[in-house]
Amino acid sequence: MIEKHLSISSKEARLIMAHMYVAFISLLVGGLMGLLQTFVRSGTFNLPFGIGYYQILTAHGVILALVLTTFFIIGFQFALMSKTVGISDKQRLSAWIGFWTMLIGTLLTAGTILTGKANVLYTFYAPLKAFPTFYIGLALVVVGSWIACFTNFRQLAVWKKAHKGGKSPLLAFMVVINMLLWFIATLGVAATVLIQFIPWSLGMVDSINVLVSRTLFWYFGHPLVYFWLLPAYMAWYAIIPKIIGGKIYSDALARLSFVLFLMFSIPVGFHHQLTEPGIDPLWKFIQVVLTFMVIIPSLLTAFSMFATFEMAGRSKGFTSLFGWIRALPWKDVRFFAPVVGMLAFIPAGTGGIINASHQMNQVIHNTIWVTGHFHLTVGTTVILTFFGIAYWLIPSLTGRKLTKKINTLGIIQTIVWSVGMFIMSGAMHIAGLLGAPRRSAYSTYTGAEQVDTWIGYQLAQAIGGTILFIGIVLMVYIFFYMVFGAPKGEASFPIAEVSEEAEPTPQYLENWKLWIGITIALILFAYTIPFIDIIQHSPPGSEGFENLIR
Amino acid sequence: MHIHKYEKLWLIFGVGSLILFLVILAIGAFYKEIHPPSHMDTIDPKNVQEHESFKEENLGLRQVGENEYIVNVLSSGFYYDLGKDENDKAVNTIRIPVGAKVLFQTTSTDVVHGFQIAGTNVNMMVEPGHISTLETVMQKPGTYTLLCNEYCGSGHHYMAATVEVFEP
């Protein structure tokens, strides 16, 4: 009965929805942890039942930054792949195996955090030592995501075989790029977790090389943020044009920007380590230059988006210089939420350029400015786009309609989110410039006047955090309403077509060997010499410290 | 591949600004030699006292020239060791005259710490096995908080000391 309303078969819908359930439950749990943190830092609230601040901080980071994002992205990408190149029974089975592996890993890690044996934050810097199941759980999440990677690769390969010489569908191409990026990046974190952390936490080896572990972590940690961003870009490039009644500006340009993201997002992690000893400043500078290269595809994306919007507006008969802005469907939440996210990316990206600027990093490194920065990028640009995706994806998977009421509620949700984030992230940016540190519980430190100037901003963070949590509750309600409550019917799965005026896509854009080859060459260039240097100039290793984290 | 004229102009503008940014950073780095702290010396984290700078008697503030100072600090679980005063009490405030050249040197005896004098550009990571150094001139008088800005355990937010920059 319901089957006929679904945009893809019910078997596929079930797979994708499984990922979505984990994602939205994570949003609620992780968001609650975030709310409690802002309360604690306002200096007016103490956590009950002996719960530690750093315990909820670890939970917040792991659940939102690693679990929510990974499950949502992989689920969304399976939807795109199923829709554009299809999924076979075998591939669906392997996708399920990946899902369960990730879920078991998540539960193992979450359980360890809940018992208070892993208050090491989501970056788990050595030599703070968590209970081994924390690391084993994380390793399982990564392995599960690799199964998803190879399932996606296989899906495209099978399609290519059946369509000899044909150009792969744009969205499938984008998914494969993102999964390649993820796979190459996670090799770093897998290496440190499997070779360094797990044997060390199990007591099989006595010590750990701290700088090596940090370098491998950040080799992964920077591309990670592009793994979050690229699915948002997929929606911007290939889905939003359909929602606004337009066409994709250029298929070739979209592919080119994704290829550039693959090449330039991976070989750069040192800008997260700019203020640390043991890495030659020349190599830090080289990686800063490489970091800046990712600005180019971001600029390409900005141009494409506004070109698409303007063309769609003009095609509806609006001719004046900015008149086409009025033609856009501002009252459609599927457009409104992602566009607000896009606008947030302007200050967010600017902040990112400041962070990565070699010497300027010293001003804001590890201050709460950084927290403000990634709440704008991931917490606003990416997540609002994900919400925008949910408004059509969930109904089209559950065979229901996006009602007018939910559309309005979604617009309210977007506004609540932006207001909350403006207050919270704005306060974080300012307090950070004044010197307030990130990832710290409430403290008056030495009681100096200087510290007093931060407290007001910390109160503002709690106010912004509260508004944001209201936004989370609204969103979770909307999600469950779209799954169980909305009236049955059809919701479209909007995939845009390429504009007739766009130039044909050159063949070389699909030359995987070429792009992967250049990427590997760049990684080798950026890392080989400094890595050899780091290993040759290693100090004696560090034993673990658990006593400091309880 | 054909690229639209406006797209080309936009990219030329964007990439042009990018190159300008990088040139400015490079001038700062290689002409004015302003690099982020990147000291290359290593040390045994279990035996930091083998290093001259971190012997007990050398910790804290020392004047080494007419208007030059060295501050040696041992960073460890929730505490910056700035040496002892005449009464054998732990020092938790250091006083530096305005405009003096100061070299901060620190290392960790346990986990990773941060070393930040809030409101200034003194900001570096402290890692076991490595020595972190940073030379600066404190230009503005005032009372500053030296604090740990990298999570180091349950007492992380108590790890602090005071730096007074005074008009002599």
XYZ file of C-alpha atoms in Angstrom:
718
model
C 0.000 0.000 0.000
C 2.564 2.510 1.179
C 5.090 1.159 -1.299
C 3.689 3.185 -4.180
C 4.353 6.455 -2.365
C 8.000 5.704 -1.693
C 10.623 7.269 -3.880
C 12.768 4.156 -3.550
C 11.905 0.571 -2.608
C 10.917 -0.121 0.974
C 14.013 -2.270 1.514
C 16.241 0.648 0.645
C 14.097 3.047 2.633
C 14.526 0.854 5.711
C 18.337 0.907 5.337
C 18.469 4.677 5.017
C 15.950 5.281 7.792
C 18.023 3.116 10.159
C 20.873 5.600 9.703
C 18.490 8.520 10.204
C 17.118 7.178 13.504
C 20.640 6.990 14.929
C 21.402 10.486 13.624
C 18.366 12.213 15.118
C 18.539 10.399 18.462
C 22.196 11.465 18.592
C 21.114 15.040 17.936
C 18.882 15.005 21.001
C 21.353 13.300 23.340
C 24.413 15.231 22.159
C 22.498 18.504 22.155
C 21.401 17.970 25.756
C 25.044 17.503 26.731
C 25.875 20.775 24.991
C 23.102 22.599 26.841
C 24.412 21.347 30.192
C 27.910 22.542 29.317
C 26.794 26.077 28.606
C 24.927 26.030 31.958
C 28.020 24.886 33.845
C 30.199 27.521 32.214
C 27.777 30.277 33.130
C 28.892 29.634 36.709
C 25.358 29.212 37.999
C 24.866 25.478 37.688
C 26.466 22.315 39.029
C 26.014 18.904 37.473
C 24.083 16.471 39.690
C 24.802 12.803 40.508
C 28.565 13.198 40.341
C 28.507 13.595 36.553
C 31.725 15.257 35.405
C 31.897 18.280 33.111
C 34.547 16.594 30.998
C 32.424 13.472 30.784
C 29.555 15.349 29.133
C 32.042 17.298 27.037
C 33.432 14.016 25.706
C 29.920 12.713 25.069
C 28.873 15.940 23.301
C 31.886 15.856 20.969
C 31.783 12.164 20.157
C 28.002 11.956 19.705
C 27.555 15.079 17.595
C 30.827 15.406 15.708
C 31.413 11.732 15.007
C 28.149 9.780 15.376
C 25.451 12.185 14.144
C 27.452 13.343 11.150
C 28.720 9.931 10.048
C 25.336 8.217 10.267
C 23.454 11.046 8.572
C 25.996 11.365 5.774
C 26.259 7.666 5.042
C 22.467 7.276 5.111
C 21.960 10.291 2.839
C 24.628 9.070 0.441
C 23.008 5.635 0.214
C 19.789 7.413 -0.728
C 21.589 9.351 -3.485
C 23.343 6.240 -4.776
C 20.177 4.124 -4.747
C 18.344 6.832 -6.624
C 21.001 7.482 -9.261
C 22.862 4.202 -9.844
C 20.816 1.683 -7.851
C 21.732 -0.809 -5.157
C 21.745 -4.580 -5.547
C 20.697 -7.118 -2.902
C 24.326 -7.932 -2.188
C 25.264 -4.275 -1.868
C 22.342 -3.664 0.453
C 23.507 -6.552 2.612
C 27.002 -5.111 2.878
C 25.513 -1.697 3.653
C 23.623 -3.285 6.567
C 26.788 -4.974 7.806
C 28.474 -1.575 7.763
C 25.568 -0.052 9.661
C 25.614 -2.663 12.424
C 29.396 -2.480 12.745
C 29.168 1.283 13.209
C 26.286 0.968 15.661
C 28.045 -1.636 17.820
C 31.134 0.568 17.828
C 29.076 3.609 18.796
C 27.408 1.780 21.689
C 30.738 0.447 22.925
C 32.310 3.902 22.925
C 29.230 5.619 24.360
C 28.986 3.010 27.114
C 32.613 3.562 28.058
C 32.051 7.311 28.265
C 28.893 6.849 30.364
C 30.769 4.774 32.927
C 33.242 7.632 33.243
C 36.189 5.639 31.961
C 36.884 7.744 28.903
C 36.848 11.439 29.821
C 39.411 12.122 27.128
C 37.303 14.331 24.811
C 36.640 13.433 21.200
C 40.221 14.193 20.225
C 41.539 11.623 22.797
C 45.024 13.126 22.871
C 47.717 10.806 24.225
C 48.977 10.304 26.855
C 45.610 10.687 28.539
C 44.415 7.127 28.558
C 40.849 5.860 28.233
C 39.589 2.343 28.860
C 40.410 0.187 25.765
C 36.746 -0.238 24.733
C 36.631 3.500 23.952
C 39.238 3.074 21.223
C 37.940 -0.301 20.058
C 34.467 1.215 19.634
C 35.865 4.090 17.590
C 37.822 1.652 15.430
C 34.593 -0.266 14.740
C 32.834 2.942 13.681
C 35.641 3.586 11.206
C 35.650 0.015 9.910
C 31.860 0.144 9.489
C 32.192 3.353 7.492
C 34.794 1.688 5.275
C 32.271 -1.036 4.447
C 29.930 1.771 3.357
C 32.771 3.292 1.274
C 33.434 0.105 -0.617
C 29.730 -0.529 -1.096
C 29.446 2.908 -2.735
C 32.537 2.303 -4.892
C 31.075 -1.011 -5.997
C 27.716 0.591 -6.815
C 29.325 3.077 -9.191
C 31.608 0.440 -10.733
C 28.653 -1.820 -11.505
C 26.758 1.069 -13.071
C 29.767 2.071 -15.171
C 30.097 -1.470 -16.462
C 26.474 -1.471 -17.529
C 26.780 1.971 -19.144
C 30.030 1.665 -21.080
C 31.450 5.078 -21.941
C 28.616 6.878 -20.189
C 29.134 9.778 -17.832
C 28.372 8.800 -14.253
C 25.433 10.592 -12.608
C 26.653 13.770 -10.908
C 25.449 12.846 -7.423
C 26.991 9.369 -7.600
C 30.266 10.964 -8.673
C 30.112 13.337 -5.707
C 29.343 10.548 -3.236
C 32.293 8.524 -4.484
C 34.617 11.539 -4.160
C 33.467 12.118 -0.589
C 33.911 8.467 0.337
C 37.379 8.421 -1.248
C 38.273 11.478 0.803
C 36.927 9.770 3.935
C 38.738 6.522 3.250
C 42.112 8.142 2.617
C 41.718 10.417 5.654
C 40.597 7.712 8.088
C 43.696 5.653 7.257
C 45.520 8.103 9.541
C 43.229 7.808 12.525
C 42.933 4.046 12.012
C 46.717 3.788 12.044
C 47.074 5.652 15.316
C 44.159 3.866 16.993
C 45.116 0.350 15.854
C 48.913 0.604 16.035
C 49.343 3.051 18.913
C 46.285 3.483 21.142
C 44.776 0.004 21.377
C 48.015 -1.894 22.196
C 49.001 0.861 24.633
C 45.647 1.032 26.415
C 45.586 -2.771 26.713
C 49.009 -2.642 28.349
C 50.746 -4.540 25.530
C 53.256 -1.721 25.107
C 54.474 0.662 27.794
C 54.612 3.965 26.021
C 53.210 6.031 23.199
C 54.793 8.563 20.862
C 52.645 11.627 21.491
C 53.632 13.753 18.504
C 53.204 10.860 16.060
C 49.720 10.180 17.427
C 48.761 13.840 17.145
C 50.090 14.124 13.612
C 48.184 11.028 12.492
C 45.066 12.314 14.233
C 45.174 15.685 12.503
C 45.993 14.115 9.152
C 42.445 12.792 9.581
C 40.989 15.694 11.550
C 41.095 18.278 8.814
C 39.648 16.244 5.917
C 36.991 15.150 8.425
C 35.458 18.626 8.249
C 35.251 18.360 4.459
C 33.618 14.967 4.816
C 30.894 16.880 6.697
C 30.772 19.750 4.245
C 30.691 17.875 0.925
C 27.255 16.260 1.450
C 25.938 19.777 2.113
C 27.573 20.851 -1.161
C 25.927 17.907 -2.928
C 22.553 19.252 -1.847
C 23.492 22.800 -2.837
C 24.782 21.830 -6.276
C 22.384 19.176 -7.366
C 19.206 19.320 -5.279
C 18.451 22.918 -4.343
C 18.333 24.027 -8.027
C 15.401 21.628 -8.448
C 13.636 22.978 -5.354
C 13.857 26.553 -6.643
C 12.705 25.500 -10.105
C 16.070 26.011 -11.744
C 18.854 23.962 -13.288
C 22.397 23.043 -12.305
C 24.652 25.863 -13.502
C 27.433 23.610 -14.737
C 27.978 19.892 -14.293
C 31.676 20.213 -15.107
C 32.288 22.986 -12.585
C 30.548 21.009 -9.851
C 32.722 17.976 -10.559
C 35.850 20.098 -10.759
C 35.215 21.627 -7.340
C 34.729 18.177 -5.806
C 37.957 16.937 -7.364
C 39.783 19.973 -5.965
C 38.320 19.259 -2.527
C 39.627 15.702 -2.712
C 43.107 16.877 -3.640
C 43.452 19.802 -1.254
C 41.554 18.816 1.852
C 43.572 15.726 2.621
C 47.244 16.584 2.866
C 46.873 19.257 5.507
C 46.724 18.759 9.234
C 49.612 20.814 10.513
C 47.569 23.987 10.764
C 45.907 22.330 13.747
C 49.371 21.858 15.212
C 50.807 25.290 14.436
C 51.662 26.140 18.029
C 53.293 22.864 18.968
C 56.951 21.972 19.283
C 58.769 19.320 17.274
C 57.512 20.267 13.792
C 59.703 22.354 11.544
C 58.170 25.814 10.889
C 58.952 25.574 7.169
C 56.706 22.513 6.846
C 54.050 24.199 8.899
C 54.154 27.042 6.383
C 53.966 24.699 3.400
C 50.873 23.070 4.858
C 49.353 26.491 5.513
C 49.720 27.227 1.792
C 48.114 23.897 0.904
C 45.327 24.565 3.411
C 44.499 27.812 1.669
C 44.008 25.955 -1.622
C 40.650 24.614 -0.441
C 39.384 28.169 -0.625
C 39.369 27.866 -4.432
C 36.673 25.179 -4.694
C 34.714 27.032 -2.002
C 34.770 30.133 -4.182
C 33.704 28.037 -7.180
C 30.791 26.748 -5.120
C 29.734 30.212 -3.995
C 29.722 31.405 -7.617
C 27.762 28.390 -8.840
C 25.148 28.779 -6.136
C 24.460 32.422 -6.771
C 24.524 31.886 -10.538
C 21.923 29.137 -10.129
C 19.750 31.336 -7.922
C 19.956 34.277 -10.286
C 19.193 32.203 -13.369
C 16.204 30.596 -11.658
C 14.920 33.994 -10.552
C 15.394 35.572 -13.957
C 13.702 32.677 -15.722
C 10.605 33.561 -13.700
C 10.602 37.025 -15.235
C 12.428 39.101 -12.631
C 14.790 41.362 -14.502
C 16.158 44.061 -12.190
C 19.641 43.767 -10.671
C 18.540 42.112 -7.436
C 14.873 41.485 -8.205
C 15.524 37.777 -8.774
C 16.149 37.387 -5.034
C 12.422 37.923 -4.509
C 11.633 35.092 -6.883
C 13.300 32.518 -4.659
C 11.029 30.264 -2.584
C 11.841 31.754 0.813
C 8.734 30.184 2.324
C 9.833 26.670 1.364
C 11.833 25.246 4.254
C 13.663 22.881 1.896
C 15.251 26.012 0.444
C 15.202 28.335 3.451
C 17.147 26.135 5.899
C 20.098 25.392 3.581
C 20.299 29.001 2.387
C 20.576 30.297 5.936
C 23.334 27.713 6.328
C 25.061 29.053 3.216
C 24.952 32.600 4.527
C 26.491 31.426 7.805
C 29.364 30.030 5.788
C 30.557 33.514 4.867
C 31.651 34.491 8.413
C 32.459 30.850 9.178
C 34.850 30.516 6.246
C 36.453 33.867 7.038
C 37.115 32.653 10.584
C 38.649 29.516 9.136
C 41.100 31.558 7.062
C 42.136 33.402 10.223
C 42.633 30.127 12.116
C 44.857 28.688 9.416
C 46.967 31.824 8.987
C 50.381 30.655 10.186
C 51.197 33.330 12.813
C 47.676 34.577 13.502
C 46.761 31.165 14.864
C 48.636 32.071 18.054
C 46.000 34.680 18.892
C 43.093 32.250 18.917
C 44.641 28.800 19.268
C 42.642 26.736 21.769
C 40.556 29.703 22.812
C 36.792 29.422 22.700
C 36.929 31.336 19.399
C 37.694 27.961 17.798
C 34.563 26.455 19.346
C 32.582 29.399 17.974
C 34.124 28.783 14.553
C 33.084 25.172 14.243
C 29.648 25.815 15.643
C 29.194 28.148 12.676
C 30.627 25.765 10.093
C 29.459 22.330 11.160
C 26.862 23.453 13.667
C 25.137 25.848 11.301
C 26.127 25.566 7.630
C 26.303 21.788 7.545
C 23.589 20.942 10.035
C 21.004 23.386 8.650
C 21.614 21.918 5.203
C 21.139 18.436 6.680
C 17.857 19.602 8.209
C 16.904 21.034 4.816
C 17.612 17.600 3.316
C 15.560 15.860 6.009
C 12.449 17.879 5.095
C 12.173 16.096 1.743
C 14.212 12.935 2.303
C 12.309 11.626 5.324
C 8.799 12.054 3.823
C 9.921 10.547 0.528
C 11.291 7.521 2.414
C 8.295 7.041 4.691
C 5.638 7.680 2.035
C 4.248 10.776 3.696
C 3.660 14.405 2.861
C 5.532 17.444 4.058
C 2.516 19.309 5.412
C 2.124 23.070 5.455
C 2.200 23.007 9.244
C 5.545 21.204 9.299
C 6.908 23.525 6.646
C 6.049 26.528 8.834
C 7.413 24.836 11.933
C 10.590 24.112 9.982
C 10.978 27.782 9.096
C 10.503 28.682 12.761
C 13.050 26.013 13.666
C 15.580 27.519 11.245
C 15.082 30.990 12.700
C 15.355 29.709 16.283
C 18.553 27.919 15.317
C 20.119 30.972 13.681
C 19.238 33.270 16.574
C 20.581 30.805 19.150
C 23.732 30.257 17.152
C 24.271 33.954 16.510
C 24.216 34.634 20.246
C 26.223 31.590 21.298
C 28.817 31.589 18.542
C 29.130 35.373 18.594
C 29.821 35.317 22.340
C 32.347 32.531 21.838
C 34.215 34.464 19.154
C 34.480 37.587 21.306
C 35.380 35.760 24.525
C 38.017 33.847 22.572
C 39.629 37.056 21.387
C 39.725 38.212 25.004
C 41.595 35.014 25.859
C 38.960 32.661 27.295
C 40.049 29.059 26.730
C 37.980 26.353 25.062
C 37.124 22.958 26.606
C 37.332 24.124 30.230
C 34.797 23.904 33.020
C 33.740 27.084 34.802
C 36.661 28.739 36.553
C 37.538 32.166 37.874
C 41.211 31.167 37.605
C 43.290 33.611 39.602
C 40.285 35.813 40.170
C 41.858 38.539 38.088
C 39.807 41.324 36.556
C 40.678 39.953 33.136
C 38.796 36.731 33.799
C 35.738 38.709 34.934
C 35.378 40.153 31.446
C 34.698 36.640 30.081
C 31.892 35.701 32.429
C 29.285 37.890 30.749
C 29.978 36.189 27.433
C 29.691 32.809 29.103
C 26.230 33.779 30.306
C 25.398 34.775 26.729
C 26.592 31.339 25.607
C 24.133 29.746 28.022
C 21.300 31.883 26.643
C 22.255 31.037 23.053
C 22.677 27.385 24.037
C 19.194 27.296 25.542
C 17.646 28.750 22.382
C 19.591 26.211 20.336
C 18.313 23.378 22.474
C 14.756 24.539 21.842
C 15.700 24.310 18.149
C 16.909 20.748 18.684
C 13.711 19.694 20.448
C 11.681 21.223 17.599
C 13.765 19.408 15.000
C 13.506 16.050 16.732
C 9.737 16.538 16.996
C 9.587 17.399 13.288
C 11.619 14.305 12.460
C 9.384 11.916 14.373
C 6.260 13.632 13.063
C 7.522 13.157 9.491
C 8.193 9.483 10.243
C 5.016 8.551 12.115
C 2.503 11.379 12.156
C 2.339 13.103 8.785
C -0.497 12.138 6.413
C 0.303 9.504 3.800
C 1.140 10.791 0.383
C 3.948 11.484 -1.964
C 6.964 13.681 -1.407
C 9.321 14.313 -4.265
C 12.982 13.346 -4.253
C 14.289 16.477 -5.964
C 17.261 15.953 -8.248
C 18.053 18.816 -10.593
C 18.984 18.618 -14.243
C 21.924 20.357 -15.803
C 21.215 23.604 -17.613
C 20.995 23.245 -21.420
C 23.460 26.079 -21.764
C 26.138 24.348 -19.691
C 29.191 23.149 -21.573
C 29.662 19.392 -21.939
C 31.624 17.760 -19.133
C 35.142 16.808 -20.178
C 35.988 13.099 -19.934
C 39.111 13.614 -17.816
C 37.011 14.674 -14.832
C 36.194 11.005 -14.397
C 39.759 9.834 -14.546
C 39.897 8.331 -11.053
C 43.462 7.083 -11.390
C 44.632 10.603 -12.172
C 42.870 12.273 -9.220
C 43.797 9.593 -6.708
C 47.369 9.676 -8.010
C 47.665 13.459 -7.572
C 46.107 13.209 -4.110
C 48.611 10.572 -3.007
C 51.472 12.600 -4.458
C 50.340 15.671 -2.511
C 50.072 13.665 0.707
C 53.553 12.263 0.222
C 54.873 15.747 -0.478
C 53.241 17.296 2.569
C 54.033 14.546 5.056
C 57.028 12.390 4.135
C 59.901 14.619 5.250
C 58.277 16.081 8.373
C 57.083 12.623 9.408
C 60.543 11.101 9.062
C 61.826 14.090 11.023
C 59.274 13.587 13.789
C 60.182 9.912 14.118
C 63.946 10.498 13.976
C 63.775 13.193 16.643
C 61.477 11.277 18.918
C 61.783 11.776 22.653
C 61.298 8.769 24.940
C 57.642 7.708 24.743
C 54.984 8.535 27.301
C 53.244 6.136 29.632
C 49.521 6.511 30.073
C 47.850 8.869 32.548
C 44.453 7.817 33.792
C 44.644 9.370 37.228
C 44.360 12.857 35.768
C 41.061 12.266 34.034
C 38.819 10.797 36.735
C 36.867 23.103 -20.244
C 34.981 26.261 -21.008
C 34.569 28.547 -17.999
C 32.104 31.406 -17.997
C 33.590 34.914 -18.195
C 32.127 36.046 -14.868
C 33.312 32.834 -13.251
C 36.807 33.569 -14.545
C 36.748 37.114 -13.164
C 35.502 35.870 -9.806
C 38.203 33.227 -9.649
C 40.929 35.681 -10.647
C 39.760 38.011 -7.880
C 39.515 35.187 -5.346
C 42.777 33.478 -6.178
C 44.451 36.888 -6.390
C 43.402 37.734 -2.832
C 44.539 34.301 -1.741
C 47.995 34.883 -3.181
C 48.101 38.290 -1.510
C 47.234 36.732 1.888
C 49.917 34.104 1.447
C 52.534 36.652 0.415
C 51.785 38.651 3.571
C 52.087 35.505 5.687
C 55.325 34.586 3.923
C 56.841 38.041 4.477
C 55.971 37.715 8.158
C 57.415 34.227 8.332
C 60.594 34.453 6.273
C 61.532 38.142 6.200
C 60.471 39.209 9.689
C 61.031 35.655 10.962
C 57.773 35.467 12.846
C 57.044 31.761 12.994
C 54.690 30.029 15.373
C 56.496 28.351 18.299
C 58.227 25.298 16.838
C 61.123 24.434 19.113
C 62.835 21.190 18.024
C 64.670 20.043 21.218
C 63.500 16.904 22.944
C 63.711 15.846 26.564
C 62.907 12.754 28.641
C 59.501 13.535 30.199
C 60.317 11.279 33.174
C 63.561 13.059 33.898
C 63.089 16.708 32.966
C 65.620 17.852 35.570
C 68.475 16.497 33.487
C 67.962 19.574 31.330
C 69.682 22.698 32.631
C 66.616 24.929 32.184
C 64.330 22.723 34.241
C 66.551 22.061 37.242
C 64.710 23.041 40.394
C 66.912 26.071 41.079
C 66.423 27.416 37.539
C 62.633 27.444 37.521
C 60.697 30.675 37.425
C 61.758 34.184 36.449
C 65.430 34.994 35.956
C 67.008 38.199 34.716
C 69.686 37.449 32.132
C 70.438 40.883 30.689
C 69.736 44.521 31.237
C 66.183 44.232 30.058
C 66.055 40.523 29.308
C 64.402 37.735 31.211
C 63.951 33.996 31.005
C 60.950 32.257 32.533
C 61.387 28.489 32.958
C 58.198 26.650 33.754
C 57.419 23.003 34.424
C 53.865 22.218 33.347
C 52.225 19.227 34.984
C 48.797 18.017 36.106
C 46.988 21.236 37.040
C 50.045 23.219 38.068
C 52.666 25.535 36.568
C 55.851 25.181 38.572
C 57.457 28.631 38.703
C 59.994 27.741 41.393
C 60.117 28.719 45.053
C 60.543 32.100 46.717
C 62.962 32.967 49.604
C 60.542 31.485 52.116
C 60.456 28.214 50.169
C 56.875 28.849 49.104
C 55.689 28.056 45.585
C 55.667 31.107 43.332
C 52.401 31.753 41.540
C 52.919 35.309 40.345
C 55.729 36.608 38.185
C 56.397 40.294 37.614
C 57.928 41.530 34.384
C 58.706 45.175 33.549
C 56.996 46.658 30.488
C 59.044 46.399 27.321
C 61.367 43.677 28.588
C 62.355 40.874 26.305
C 61.103 37.606 27.802
C 61.858 34.038 26.784
C 59.332 31.493 28.033
C 60.542 27.886 28.190
C 58.372 25.027 29.306
C 57.888 21.289 29.093
C 55.424 18.770 30.456
C 56.079 16.017 32.973
C 52.860 14.190 32.181
C 50.178 14.922 29.558
C 49.675 17.606 26.913
C 49.037 21.083 28.309
C 48.443 24.528 26.925
C 50.451 27.621 27.853
C 48.565 30.806 27.146
C 48.846 34.251 28.641
C 45.280 35.348 28.030
C 44.920 38.464 25.947
C 48.434 38.222 24.477
C 50.069 36.292 21.658
C 51.849 34.020 24.126
C 50.142 30.777 23.242
C 51.740 27.383 22.748
C 51.229 23.697 23.245
C 53.284 21.861 25.836
C 53.954 18.225 25.057
C 55.730 15.521 27.004
C 59.134 14.912 25.451
C 59.380 18.292 23.782
C 60.468 21.738 24.935
C 58.292 24.687 23.955
C 59.821 28.130 23.763
C 58.508 31.532 22.834
C 60.212 34.908 22.931
C 58.147 38.035 23.288
C 58.079 41.605 24.500
C 55.231 42.434 26.873
C 54.054 45.814 25.629
C 51.046 46.629 27.772
C 51.081 46.883 31.556
C 48.430 44.897 33.393
C 47.633 41.711 35.260
C 47.376 38.737 32.979
C 46.313 35.170 33.576
C 48.591 32.383 32.448
C 46.296 29.419 31.896
C 46.169 25.919 30.471
C 44.122 25.893 27.283
C 44.442 22.217 26.397
C 42.351 19.734 28.336
C 44.646 17.889 30.734
C 42.315 16.156 33.181
C 39.779 16.716 35.933
C 41.524 19.781 37.390
C 42.322 21.359 34.040
C 40.382 24.531 34.737
C 42.360 25.215 37.920
C 45.718 25.265 36.145
C 46.744 28.921 36.143
C 49.202 31.523 37.390
C 49.471 35.307 37.285
C 51.740 37.438 35.141
C 52.056 41.080 36.149
C 53.497 43.492 33.636
C 54.445 46.648 35.523
C 55.822 50.104 34.720
C 59.213 50.187 36.356
